[in-house]
Tab-separated table of N, CA and C in Angstrom:
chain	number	residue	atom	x	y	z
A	18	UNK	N	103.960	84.571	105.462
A	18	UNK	CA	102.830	84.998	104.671
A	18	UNK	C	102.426	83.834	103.776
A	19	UNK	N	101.534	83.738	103.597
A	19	UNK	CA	100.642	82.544	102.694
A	19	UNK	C	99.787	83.311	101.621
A	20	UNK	N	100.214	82.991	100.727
A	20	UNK	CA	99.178	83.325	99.521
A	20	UNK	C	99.216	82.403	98.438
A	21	UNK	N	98.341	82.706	97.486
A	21	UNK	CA	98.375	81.394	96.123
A	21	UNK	C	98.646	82.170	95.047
A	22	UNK	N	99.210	81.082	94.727
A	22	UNK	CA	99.907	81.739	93.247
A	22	UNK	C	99.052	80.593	92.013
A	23	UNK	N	98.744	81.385	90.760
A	23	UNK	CA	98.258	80.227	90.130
A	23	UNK	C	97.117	78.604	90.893
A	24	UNK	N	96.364	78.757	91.777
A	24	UNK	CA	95.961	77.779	92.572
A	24	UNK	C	96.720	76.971	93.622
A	25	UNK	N	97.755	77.464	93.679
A	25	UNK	CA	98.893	76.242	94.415
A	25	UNK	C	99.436	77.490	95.553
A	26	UNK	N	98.634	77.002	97.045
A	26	UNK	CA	99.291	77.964	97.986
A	26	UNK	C	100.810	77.889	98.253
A	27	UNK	N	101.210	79.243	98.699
A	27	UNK	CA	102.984	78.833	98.994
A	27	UNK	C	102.872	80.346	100.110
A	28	UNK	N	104.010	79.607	100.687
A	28	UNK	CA	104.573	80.202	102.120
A	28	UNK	C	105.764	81.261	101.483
A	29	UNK	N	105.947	82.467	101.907
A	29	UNK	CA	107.028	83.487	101.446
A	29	UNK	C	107.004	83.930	103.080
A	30	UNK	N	108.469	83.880	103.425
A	30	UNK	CA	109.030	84.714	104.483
A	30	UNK	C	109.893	85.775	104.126
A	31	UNK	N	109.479	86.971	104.249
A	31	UNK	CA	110.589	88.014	103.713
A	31	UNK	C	110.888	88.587	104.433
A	32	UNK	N	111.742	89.614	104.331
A	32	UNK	CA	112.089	90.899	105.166
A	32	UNK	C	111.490	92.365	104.488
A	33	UNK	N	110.646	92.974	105.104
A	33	UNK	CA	110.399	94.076	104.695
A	33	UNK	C	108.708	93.405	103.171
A	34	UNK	N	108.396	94.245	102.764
A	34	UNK	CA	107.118	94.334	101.881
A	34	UNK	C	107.564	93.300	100.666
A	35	UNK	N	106.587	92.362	100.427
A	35	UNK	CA	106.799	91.685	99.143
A	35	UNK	C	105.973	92.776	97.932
A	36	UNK	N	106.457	93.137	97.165
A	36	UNK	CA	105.784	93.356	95.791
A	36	UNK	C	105.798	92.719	94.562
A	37	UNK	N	104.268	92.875	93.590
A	37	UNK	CA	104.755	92.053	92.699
A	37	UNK	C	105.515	92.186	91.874
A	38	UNK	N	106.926	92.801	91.857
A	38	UNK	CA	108.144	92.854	91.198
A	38	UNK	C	109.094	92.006	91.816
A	39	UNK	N	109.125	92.226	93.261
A	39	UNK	CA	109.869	91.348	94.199
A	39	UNK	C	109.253	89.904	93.818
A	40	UNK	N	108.354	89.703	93.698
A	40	UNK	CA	107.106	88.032	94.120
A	40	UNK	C	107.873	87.496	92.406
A	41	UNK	N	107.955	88.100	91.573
A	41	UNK	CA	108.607	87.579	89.986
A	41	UNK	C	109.732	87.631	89.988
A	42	UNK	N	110.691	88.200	90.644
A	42	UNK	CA	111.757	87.862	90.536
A	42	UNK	C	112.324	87.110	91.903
A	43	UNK	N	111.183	86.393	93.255
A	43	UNK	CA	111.577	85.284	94.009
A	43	UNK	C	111.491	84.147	92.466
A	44	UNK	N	110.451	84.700	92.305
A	44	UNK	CA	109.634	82.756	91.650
A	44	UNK	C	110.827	82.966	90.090
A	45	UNK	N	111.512	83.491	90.133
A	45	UNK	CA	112.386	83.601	88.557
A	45	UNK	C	111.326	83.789	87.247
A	46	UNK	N	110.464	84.533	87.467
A	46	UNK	CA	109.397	84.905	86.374
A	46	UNK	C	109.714	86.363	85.501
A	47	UNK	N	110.304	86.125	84.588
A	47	UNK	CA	110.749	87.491	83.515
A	47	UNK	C	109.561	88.196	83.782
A	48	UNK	N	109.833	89.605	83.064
A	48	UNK	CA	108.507	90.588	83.406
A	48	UNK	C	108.320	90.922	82.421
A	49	UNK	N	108.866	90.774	81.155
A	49	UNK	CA	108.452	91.075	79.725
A	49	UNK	C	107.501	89.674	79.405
A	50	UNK	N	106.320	90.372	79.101
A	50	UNK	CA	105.839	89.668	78.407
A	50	UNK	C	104.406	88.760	79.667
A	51	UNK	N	104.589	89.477	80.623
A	51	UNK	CA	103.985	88.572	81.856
A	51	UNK	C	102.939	89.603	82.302
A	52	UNK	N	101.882	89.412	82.314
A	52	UNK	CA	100.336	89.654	83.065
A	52	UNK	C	99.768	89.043	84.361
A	53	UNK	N	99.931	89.841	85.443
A	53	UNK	CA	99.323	89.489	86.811
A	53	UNK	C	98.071	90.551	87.194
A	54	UNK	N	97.340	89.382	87.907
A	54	UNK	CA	96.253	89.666	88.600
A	54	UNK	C	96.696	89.497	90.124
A	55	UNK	N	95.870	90.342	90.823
A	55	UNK	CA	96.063	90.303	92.428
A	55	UNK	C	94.228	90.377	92.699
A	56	UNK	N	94.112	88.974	93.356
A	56	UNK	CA	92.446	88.800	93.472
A	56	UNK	C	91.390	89.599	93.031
A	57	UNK	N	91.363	88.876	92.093
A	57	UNK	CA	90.568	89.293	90.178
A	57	UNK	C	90.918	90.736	90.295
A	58	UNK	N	92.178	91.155	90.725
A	58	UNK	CA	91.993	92.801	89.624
A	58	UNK	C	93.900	92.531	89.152
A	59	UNK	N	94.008	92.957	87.530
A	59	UNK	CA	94.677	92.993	87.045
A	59	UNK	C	95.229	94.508	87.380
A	60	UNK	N	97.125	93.905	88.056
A	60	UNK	CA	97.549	95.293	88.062
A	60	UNK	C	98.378	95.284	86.829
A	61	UNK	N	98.868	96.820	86.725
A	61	UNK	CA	99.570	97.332	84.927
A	61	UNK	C	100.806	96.980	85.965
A	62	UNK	N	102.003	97.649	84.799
A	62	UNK	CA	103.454	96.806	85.193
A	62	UNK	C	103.685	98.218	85.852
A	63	UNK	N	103.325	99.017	85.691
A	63	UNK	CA	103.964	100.344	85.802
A	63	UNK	C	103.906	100.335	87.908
A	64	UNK	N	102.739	99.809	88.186
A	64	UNK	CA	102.340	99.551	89.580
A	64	UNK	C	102.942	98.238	90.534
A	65	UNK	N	104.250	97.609	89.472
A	65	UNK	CA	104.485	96.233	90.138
A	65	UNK	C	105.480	96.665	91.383
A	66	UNK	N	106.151	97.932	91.132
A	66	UNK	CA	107.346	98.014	92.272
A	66	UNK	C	106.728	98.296	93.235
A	67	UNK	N	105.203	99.042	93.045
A	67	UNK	CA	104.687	99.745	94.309
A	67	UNK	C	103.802	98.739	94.939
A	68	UNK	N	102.926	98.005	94.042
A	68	UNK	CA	101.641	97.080	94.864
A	68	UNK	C	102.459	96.068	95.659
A	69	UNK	N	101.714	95.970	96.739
A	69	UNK	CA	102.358	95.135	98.234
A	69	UNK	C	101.398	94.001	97.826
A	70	UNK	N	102.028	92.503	98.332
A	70	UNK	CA	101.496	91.121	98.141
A	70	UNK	C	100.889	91.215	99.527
A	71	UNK	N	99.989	90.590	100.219
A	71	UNK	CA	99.250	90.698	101.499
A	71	UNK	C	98.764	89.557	101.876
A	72	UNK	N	98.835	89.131	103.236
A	72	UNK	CA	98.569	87.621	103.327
A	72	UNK	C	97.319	87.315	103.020
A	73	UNK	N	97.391	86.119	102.591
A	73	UNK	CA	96.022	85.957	101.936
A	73	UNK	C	95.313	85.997	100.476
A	74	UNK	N	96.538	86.721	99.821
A	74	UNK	CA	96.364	87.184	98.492
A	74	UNK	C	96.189	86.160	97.555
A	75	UNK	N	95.101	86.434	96.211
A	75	UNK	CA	95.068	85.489	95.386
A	75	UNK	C	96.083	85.886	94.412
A	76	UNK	N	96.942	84.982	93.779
A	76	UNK	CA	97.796	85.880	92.545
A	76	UNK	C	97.886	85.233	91.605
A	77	UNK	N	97.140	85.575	90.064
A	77	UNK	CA	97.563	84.749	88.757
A	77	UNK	C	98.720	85.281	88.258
A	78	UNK	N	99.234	84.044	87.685
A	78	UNK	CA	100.593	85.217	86.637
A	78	UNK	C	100.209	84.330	85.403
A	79	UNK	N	100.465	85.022	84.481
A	79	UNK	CA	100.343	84.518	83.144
A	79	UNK	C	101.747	85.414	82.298
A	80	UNK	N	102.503	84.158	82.002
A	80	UNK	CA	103.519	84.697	80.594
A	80	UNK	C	103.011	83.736	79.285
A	81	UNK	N	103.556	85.167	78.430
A	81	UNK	CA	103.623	84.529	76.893
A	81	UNK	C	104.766	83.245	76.710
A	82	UNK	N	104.155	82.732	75.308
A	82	UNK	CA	105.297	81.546	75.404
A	82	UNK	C	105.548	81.390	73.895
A	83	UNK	N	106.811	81.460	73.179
A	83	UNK	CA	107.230	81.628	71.693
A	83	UNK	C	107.435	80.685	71.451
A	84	UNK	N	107.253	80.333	70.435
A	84	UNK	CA	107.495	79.242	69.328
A	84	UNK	C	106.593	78.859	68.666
A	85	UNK	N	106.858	77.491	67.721
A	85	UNK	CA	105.779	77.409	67.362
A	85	UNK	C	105.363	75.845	67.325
């Protein structure tokens, strides 16, 4: 499967459905605090175990970042 993450395409071979719960914890991306879009529509977190990644998919992730 091929999709982009942040502008930068990448190749994922999995077994069985990628979701974006699965897709953040391949890429080691905490989920507190992190906002994704799946080609311009922002899903809530509550929908990350269920929404399926699909080839082709556009995907932003955006995390917060502390300090100062």
């Amino acid at each position: 499967m091929e999709i982009t993450v942040n502008n930068k395409q990448e190749q994922f071979s999995a077994e069985g459905p990628v979701t974006v719960a699965s897709l953040l914890d391949m890429k080691g991306i905490r989920q507190n605090g992190t906002a994704v879009s799946v080609n311009d529509h922002i899903v809530c977190h509550d929908c990350w175990n269920s929404h399926e990644i699909k080839d082709g998919d556009r995907i932003v992730i955006i995390s917060a970042a502390f300090g100062g």
